Amino acid sequence: MDWKATLDHTNSLLTPFRAEQSDAAKGFRDLHNAALAPGALGTKEKELIALAIGISKQCNDCIGFHVKAAIRAGATRDEIAETINVCVMMNGGPGYMYGVKAMEAYDQLC
């Protein structure tokens, strides 16, 4: 999968929706920003949690966006890999399959 192209495509779909549904889009953006702001957990840790949920929910777009954000927040390849290990423990084979997609995304987006 070409992760940059995938995220660009998803953003191209989101842009008109955000314009058409600006109140809902703003609400989601505000929630996103509040949830990922540093607090008792840092943004990096929160992005790794979001990545784990994206893997668990088998959402390629979530995987790509949260890998990219985790990198921006300072996550290393080893931290991504250990996050995937927890997903495999909790989700078995599907966690493994979507986890390796996250590693591929990391390698392409880093």
Tab-separated table of N, CA and C in Angstrom:
chain	number	residue	atom	x	y	z
A	1	MET	N	0.851	-1.177	0.000
A	1	MET	CA	0.000	0.000	0.000
A	1	MET	C	0.891	1.232	0.000
A	2	ASP	N	0.509	2.218	-0.759
A	2	ASP	CA	1.214	3.496	-0.767
A	2	ASP	C	0.528	4.397	0.260
A	3	TRP	N	1.116	4.499	1.435
A	3	TRP	CA	0.464	5.186	2.554
A	3	TRP	C	0.306	6.671	2.314
A	4	LYS	N	1.278	7.300	1.683
A	4	LYS	CA	1.143	8.734	1.398
A	4	LYS	C	-0.030	8.976	0.461
A	5	ALA	N	-0.133	8.175	-0.589
A	5	ALA	CA	-1.237	8.325	-1.537
A	5	ALA	C	-2.574	8.015	-0.865
A	6	THR	N	-2.599	6.997	-0.015
A	6	THR	CA	-3.834	6.639	0.690
A	6	THR	C	-4.313	7.788	1.564
A	7	LEU	N	-3.411	8.380	2.327
A	7	LEU	CA	-3.803	9.488	3.209
A	7	LEU	C	-4.179	10.723	2.403
A	8	ASP	N	-3.472	10.971	1.305
A	8	ASP	CA	-3.839	12.091	0.428
A	8	ASP	C	-5.247	11.888	-0.133
A	9	HIS	N	-5.548	10.664	-0.557
A	9	HIS	CA	-6.877	10.364	-1.097
A	9	HIS	C	-7.955	10.567	-0.024
A	10	THR	N	-7.701	10.054	1.173
A	10	THR	CA	-8.677	10.223	2.251
A	10	THR	C	-8.885	11.696	2.567
A	11	ASN	N	-7.796	12.457	2.612
A	11	ASN	CA	-7.938	13.899	2.843
A	11	ASN	C	-8.747	14.572	1.745
A	12	SER	N	-8.588	14.102	0.498
A	12	SER	CA	-9.364	14.689	-0.606
A	12	SER	C	-10.859	14.389	-0.450
A	13	LEU	N	-11.186	13.286	0.201
A	13	LEU	CA	-12.588	12.968	0.478
A	13	LEU	C	-13.111	13.769	1.670
A	14	LEU	N	-12.251	13.989	2.638
A	14	LEU	CA	-12.662	14.699	3.849
A	14	LEU	C	-12.858	16.193	3.609
A	15	THR	N	-12.071	16.777	2.726
A	15	THR	CA	-12.120	18.229	2.517
A	15	THR	C	-13.524	18.716	2.154
A	16	PRO	N	-14.171	18.147	1.131
A	16	PRO	CA	-15.527	18.653	0.838
A	16	PRO	C	-16.538	18.319	1.928
A	17	PHE	N	-16.373	17.188	2.575
A	17	PHE	CA	-17.292	16.844	3.657
A	17	PHE	C	-17.162	17.843	4.798
A	18	ARG	N	-15.925	18.208	5.114
A	18	ARG	CA	-15.702	19.203	6.178
A	18	ARG	C	-16.364	20.529	5.838
A	19	ALA	N	-16.324	20.892	4.556
A	19	ALA	CA	-16.959	22.141	4.126
A	19	ALA	C	-18.483	22.049	4.215
A	20	GLU	N	-19.023	20.909	3.813
A	20	GLU	CA	-20.477	20.720	3.819
A	20	GLU	C	-21.038	20.532	5.218
A	21	GLN	N	-20.267	19.914	6.084
A	21	GLN	CA	-20.716	19.598	7.440
A	21	GLN	C	-19.753	20.230	8.449
A	22	SER	N	-19.610	21.528	8.349
A	22	SER	CA	-18.575	22.227	9.114
A	22	SER	C	-18.763	22.124	10.628
A	23	ASP	N	-19.988	22.146	11.109
A	23	ASP	CA	-20.200	22.065	12.559
A	23	ASP	C	-19.761	20.714	13.101
A	24	ALA	N	-20.155	19.641	12.421
A	24	ALA	CA	-19.753	18.297	12.854
A	24	ALA	C	-18.248	18.121	12.726
A	25	ALA	N	-17.673	18.613	11.626
A	25	ALA	CA	-16.226	18.498	11.422
A	25	ALA	C	-15.471	19.262	12.512
A	26	LYS	N	-15.957	20.450	12.848
A	26	LYS	CA	-15.317	21.227	13.910
A	26	LYS	C	-15.441	20.508	15.245
A	27	GLY	N	-16.595	19.930	15.511
A	27	GLY	CA	-16.778	19.182	16.753
A	27	GLY	C	-15.813	18.015	16.857
A	28	PHE	N	-15.653	17.285	15.757
A	28	PHE	CA	-14.713	16.164	15.762
A	28	PHE	C	-13.292	16.660	15.947
A	29	ARG	N	-12.912	17.721	15.233
A	29	ARG	CA	-11.557	18.278	15.348
A	29	ARG	C	-11.287	18.757	16.779
A	30	ASP	N	-12.262	19.419	17.388
A	30	ASP	CA	-12.091	19.895	18.764
A	30	ASP	C	-11.926	18.724	19.730
A	31	LEU	N	-12.741	17.679	19.559
A	31	LEU	CA	-12.614	16.489	20.400
A	31	LEU	C	-11.253	15.840	20.192
A	32	HIS	N	-10.852	15.697	18.945
A	32	HIS	CA	-9.552	15.117	18.602
A	32	HIS	C	-8.424	15.879	19.294
A	33	ASN	N	-8.443	17.198	19.151
A	33	ASN	CA	-7.381	18.017	19.744
A	33	ASN	C	-7.385	17.936	21.268
A	34	ALA	N	-8.548	17.936	21.876
A	34	ALA	CA	-8.633	17.855	23.336
A	34	ALA	C	-8.170	16.491	23.840
A	35	ALA	N	-8.586	15.443	23.165
A	35	ALA	CA	-8.236	14.092	23.611
A	35	ALA	C	-6.741	13.819	23.488
A	36	LEU	N	-6.091	14.398	22.479
A	36	LEU	CA	-4.676	14.107	22.234
A	36	LEU	C	-3.735	15.136	22.840
A	37	ALA	N	-4.279	16.155	23.484
A	37	ALA	CA	-3.428	17.152	24.141
A	37	ALA	C	-2.682	16.506	25.309
A	38	PRO	N	-1.470	16.958	25.561
A	38	PRO	CA	-0.724	16.387	26.691
A	38	PRO	C	-1.448	16.627	28.006
A	39	GLY	N	-1.402	15.621	28.839
A	39	GLY	CA	-1.993	15.683	30.171
A	39	GLY	C	-1.254	14.681	31.030
A	40	ALA	N	-1.989	13.828	31.722
A	40	ALA	CA	-1.344	12.771	32.504
A	40	ALA	C	-0.553	11.845	31.577
A	41	LEU	N	-1.031	11.689	30.346
A	41	LEU	CA	-0.291	10.979	29.298
A	41	LEU	C	0.165	12.011	28.280
A	42	GLY	N	1.307	11.770	27.690
A	42	GLY	CA	1.790	12.658	26.646
A	42	GLY	C	1.092	12.367	25.324
A	43	THR	N	1.225	13.292	24.393
A	43	THR	CA	0.620	13.115	23.073
A	43	THR	C	1.140	11.860	22.389
A	44	LYS	N	2.419	11.558	22.510
A	44	LYS	CA	2.963	10.360	21.874
A	44	LYS	C	2.258	9.114	22.387
A	45	GLU	N	2.097	8.999	23.684
A	45	GLU	CA	1.442	7.830	24.254
A	45	GLU	C	-0.011	7.751	23.792
A	46	LYS	N	-0.671	8.891	23.731
A	46	LYS	CA	-2.060	8.905	23.278
A	46	LYS	C	-2.157	8.510	21.806
A	47	GLU	N	-1.210	8.933	20.989
A	47	GLU	CA	-1.214	8.530	19.579
A	47	GLU	C	-0.978	7.028	19.443
A	48	LEU	N	-0.121	6.472	20.288
A	48	LEU	CA	0.097	5.023	20.255
A	48	LEU	C	-1.169	4.270	20.657
A	49	ILE	N	-1.909	4.800	21.623
A	49	ILE	CA	-3.184	4.198	22.009
A	49	ILE	C	-4.165	4.292	20.837
A	50	ALA	N	-4.229	5.455	20.213
A	50	ALA	CA	-5.122	5.626	19.060
A	50	ALA	C	-4.733	4.671	17.933
A	51	LEU	N	-3.431	4.486	17.720
A	51	LEU	CA	-2.970	3.530	16.719
A	51	LEU	C	-3.434	2.124	17.068
A	52	ALA	N	-3.302	1.744	18.328
A	52	ALA	CA	-3.736	0.412	18.755
A	52	ALA	C	-5.231	0.215	18.499
A	53	ILE	N	-6.006	1.228	18.739
A	53	ILE	CA	-7.444	1.125	18.486
A	53	ILE	C	-7.708	1.046	16.982
A	54	GLY	N	-6.986	1.831	16.193
A	54	GLY	CA	-7.130	1.761	14.742
A	54	GLY	C	-6.810	0.379	14.205
A	55	ILE	N	-5.744	-0.232	14.735
A	55	ILE	CA	-5.396	-1.604	14.346
A	55	ILE	C	-6.513	-2.551	14.768
A	56	SER	N	-6.974	-2.412	16.003
A	56	SER	CA	-8.019	-3.293	16.520
A	56	SER	C	-9.325	-3.167	15.746
A	57	LYS	N	-9.636	-1.958	15.286
A	57	LYS	CA	-10.859	-1.725	14.520
A	57	LYS	C	-10.656	-1.988	13.029
A	58	GLN	N	-9.427	-2.340	12.650
A	58	GLN	CA	-9.078	-2.661	11.264
A	58	GLN	C	-9.382	-1.507	10.313
A	59	CYS	N	-8.973	-0.307	10.727
A	59	CYS	CA	-9.203	0.917	9.954
A	59	CYS	C	-7.884	1.383	9.351
A	60	ASN	N	-7.690	1.121	8.063
A	60	ASN	CA	-6.446	1.518	7.415
A	60	ASN	C	-6.178	3.013	7.525
A	61	ASP	N	-7.212	3.829	7.315
A	61	ASP	CA	-7.002	5.275	7.395
A	61	ASP	C	-6.580	5.696	8.804
A	62	CYS	N	-7.222	5.129	9.824
A	62	CYS	CA	-6.840	5.433	11.207
A	62	CYS	C	-5.391	5.021	11.464
A	63	ILE	N	-5.014	3.859	10.959
A	63	ILE	CA	-3.638	3.396	11.112
A	63	ILE	C	-2.686	4.411	10.504
A	64	GLY	N	-2.934	4.795	9.276
A	64	GLY	CA	-2.041	5.736	8.604
A	64	GLY	C	-1.963	7.074	9.297
A	65	PHE	N	-3.110	7.655	9.627
A	65	PHE	CA	-3.102	8.973	10.263
A	65	PHE	C	-2.441	8.938	11.640
A	66	HIS	N	-2.676	7.871	12.410
A	66	HIS	CA	-2.104	7.823	13.758
A	66	HIS	C	-0.638	7.401	13.746
A	67	VAL	N	-0.207	6.615	12.780
A	67	VAL	CA	1.237	6.370	12.631
A	67	VAL	C	1.935	7.694	12.328
A	68	LYS	N	1.381	8.433	11.373
A	68	LYS	CA	1.977	9.724	10.992
A	68	LYS	C	2.027	10.677	12.196
A	69	ALA	N	0.948	10.745	12.941
A	69	ALA	CA	0.908	11.622	14.114
A	69	ALA	C	1.838	11.126	15.215
A	70	ALA	N	1.943	9.810	15.384
A	70	ALA	CA	2.851	9.257	16.395
A	70	ALA	C	4.298	9.594	16.044
A	71	ILE	N	4.639	9.496	14.774
A	71	ILE	CA	5.990	9.882	14.334
A	71	ILE	C	6.228	11.347	14.662
A	72	ARG	N	5.263	12.194	14.316
A	72	ARG	CA	5.375	13.635	14.594
A	72	ARG	C	5.532	13.892	16.091
A	73	ALA	N	4.915	13.040	16.918
A	73	ALA	CA	4.996	13.190	18.378
A	73	ALA	C	6.258	12.542	18.954
A	74	GLY	N	7.087	11.942	18.087
A	74	GLY	CA	8.362	11.396	18.553
A	74	GLY	C	8.424	9.892	18.708
A	75	ALA	N	7.401	9.169	18.265
A	75	ALA	CA	7.410	7.709	18.412
A	75	ALA	C	8.483	7.088	17.512
A	76	THR	N	9.135	6.089	18.047
A	76	THR	CA	10.156	5.365	17.295
A	76	THR	C	9.548	4.119	16.658
A	77	ARG	N	10.301	3.513	15.778
A	77	ARG	CA	9.870	2.264	15.145
A	77	ARG	C	9.654	1.183	16.209
A	78	ASP	N	10.535	1.127	17.204
A	78	ASP	CA	10.386	0.138	18.282
A	78	ASP	C	9.112	0.371	19.094
A	79	GLU	N	8.758	1.623	19.332
A	79	GLU	CA	7.522	1.909	20.078
A	79	GLU	C	6.289	1.510	19.265
A	80	ILE	N	6.332	1.745	17.965
A	80	ILE	CA	5.239	1.295	17.105
A	80	ILE	C	5.146	-0.234	17.159
A	81	ALA	N	6.299	-0.902	17.051
A	81	ALA	CA	6.321	-2.370	17.074
A	81	ALA	C	5.766	-2.911	18.395
A	82	GLU	N	6.130	-2.311	19.511
A	82	GLU	CA	5.620	-2.790	20.794
A	82	GLU	C	4.131	-2.526	20.942
A	83	THR	N	3.653	-1.431	20.369
A	83	THR	CA	2.214	-1.177	20.349
A	83	THR	C	1.512	-2.279	19.573
A	84	ILE	N	2.098	-2.677	18.454
A	84	ILE	CA	1.539	-3.762	17.646
A	84	ILE	C	1.542	-5.065	18.435
A	85	ASN	N	2.592	-5.327	19.204
A	85	ASN	CA	2.641	-6.546	20.016
A	85	ASN	C	1.429	-6.642	20.942
A	86	VAL	N	1.057	-5.519	21.552
A	86	VAL	CA	-0.106	-5.513	22.439
A	86	VAL	C	-1.375	-5.785	21.623
A	87	CYS	N	-1.451	-5.219	20.414
A	87	CYS	CA	-2.613	-5.475	19.549
A	87	CYS	C	-2.711	-6.951	19.189
A	88	VAL	N	-1.586	-7.570	18.913
A	88	VAL	CA	-1.598	-9.002	18.597
A	88	VAL	C	-2.076	-9.797	19.801
A	89	MET	N	-1.587	-9.439	20.989
A	89	MET	CA	-2.014	-10.131	22.200
A	89	MET	C	-3.529	-10.018	22.381
A	90	MET	N	-4.069	-8.848	22.134
A	90	MET	CA	-5.486	-8.605	22.386
A	90	MET	C	-6.399	-9.014	21.228
A	91	ASN	N	-5.849	-9.092	20.006
A	91	ASN	CA	-6.681	-9.327	18.824
A	91	ASN	C	-6.278	-10.535	17.995
A	92	GLY	N	-5.216	-11.218	18.380
A	92	GLY	CA	-4.791	-12.396	17.631
A	92	GLY	C	-4.398	-12.078	16.199
A	93	GLY	N	-4.791	-12.952	15.281
A	93	GLY	CA	-4.410	-12.838	13.883
A	93	GLY	C	-4.761	-11.510	13.238
A	94	PRO	N	-5.987	-10.989	13.424
A	94	PRO	CA	-6.290	-9.706	12.817
A	94	PRO	C	-5.372	-8.575	13.330
A	95	GLY	N	-5.026	-8.609	14.603
A	95	GLY	CA	-4.086	-7.618	15.129
A	95	GLY	C	-2.731	-7.733	14.469
A	96	TYR	N	-2.333	-8.963	14.191
A	96	TYR	CA	-1.054	-9.227	13.528
A	96	TYR	C	-1.088	-8.697	12.095
A	97	MET	N	-2.147	-8.997	11.362
A	97	MET	CA	-2.248	-8.593	9.963
A	97	MET	C	-2.308	-7.073	9.818
A	98	TYR	N	-3.131	-6.427	10.640
A	98	TYR	CA	-3.232	-4.969	10.563
A	98	TYR	C	-2.034	-4.306	11.225
A	99	GLY	N	-1.417	-4.998	12.168
A	99	GLY	CA	-0.197	-4.474	12.789
A	99	GLY	C	0.943	-4.345	11.802
A	100	VAL	N	1.102	-5.346	10.945
A	100	VAL	CA	2.192	-5.242	9.966
A	100	VAL	C	1.910	-4.137	8.961
A	101	LYS	N	0.636	-3.819	8.729
A	101	LYS	CA	0.313	-2.667	7.889
A	101	LYS	C	0.812	-1.384	8.562
A	102	ALA	N	0.693	-1.317	9.883
A	102	ALA	CA	1.177	-0.154	10.614
A	102	ALA	C	2.703	-0.030	10.501
A	103	MET	N	3.395	-1.162	10.535
A	103	MET	CA	4.861	-1.116	10.367
A	103	MET	C	5.214	-0.614	8.969
A	104	GLU	N	4.485	-1.095	7.960
A	104	GLU	CA	4.706	-0.622	6.603
A	104	GLU	C	4.458	0.892	6.522
A	105	ALA	N	3.374	1.344	7.160
A	105	ALA	CA	3.078	2.780	7.165
A	105	ALA	C	4.211	3.549	7.825
A	106	TYR	N	4.704	3.059	8.953
A	106	TYR	CA	5.813	3.726	9.633
A	106	TYR	C	7.012	3.860	8.687
A	107	ASP	N	7.376	2.765	8.050
A	107	ASP	CA	8.548	2.771	7.177
A	107	ASP	C	8.375	3.733	6.011
A	108	GLN	N	7.157	3.888	5.518
A	108	GLN	CA	6.926	4.800	4.393
A	108	GLN	C	6.770	6.255	4.823
A	109	LEU	N	6.237	6.485	6.016
A	109	LEU	CA	5.933	7.846	6.445
A	109	LEU	C	7.027	8.491	7.283
A	110	CYS	N	7.963	7.683	7.728
A	110	CYS	CA	9.024	8.204	8.592
A	110	CYS	C	10.051	8.998	7.792
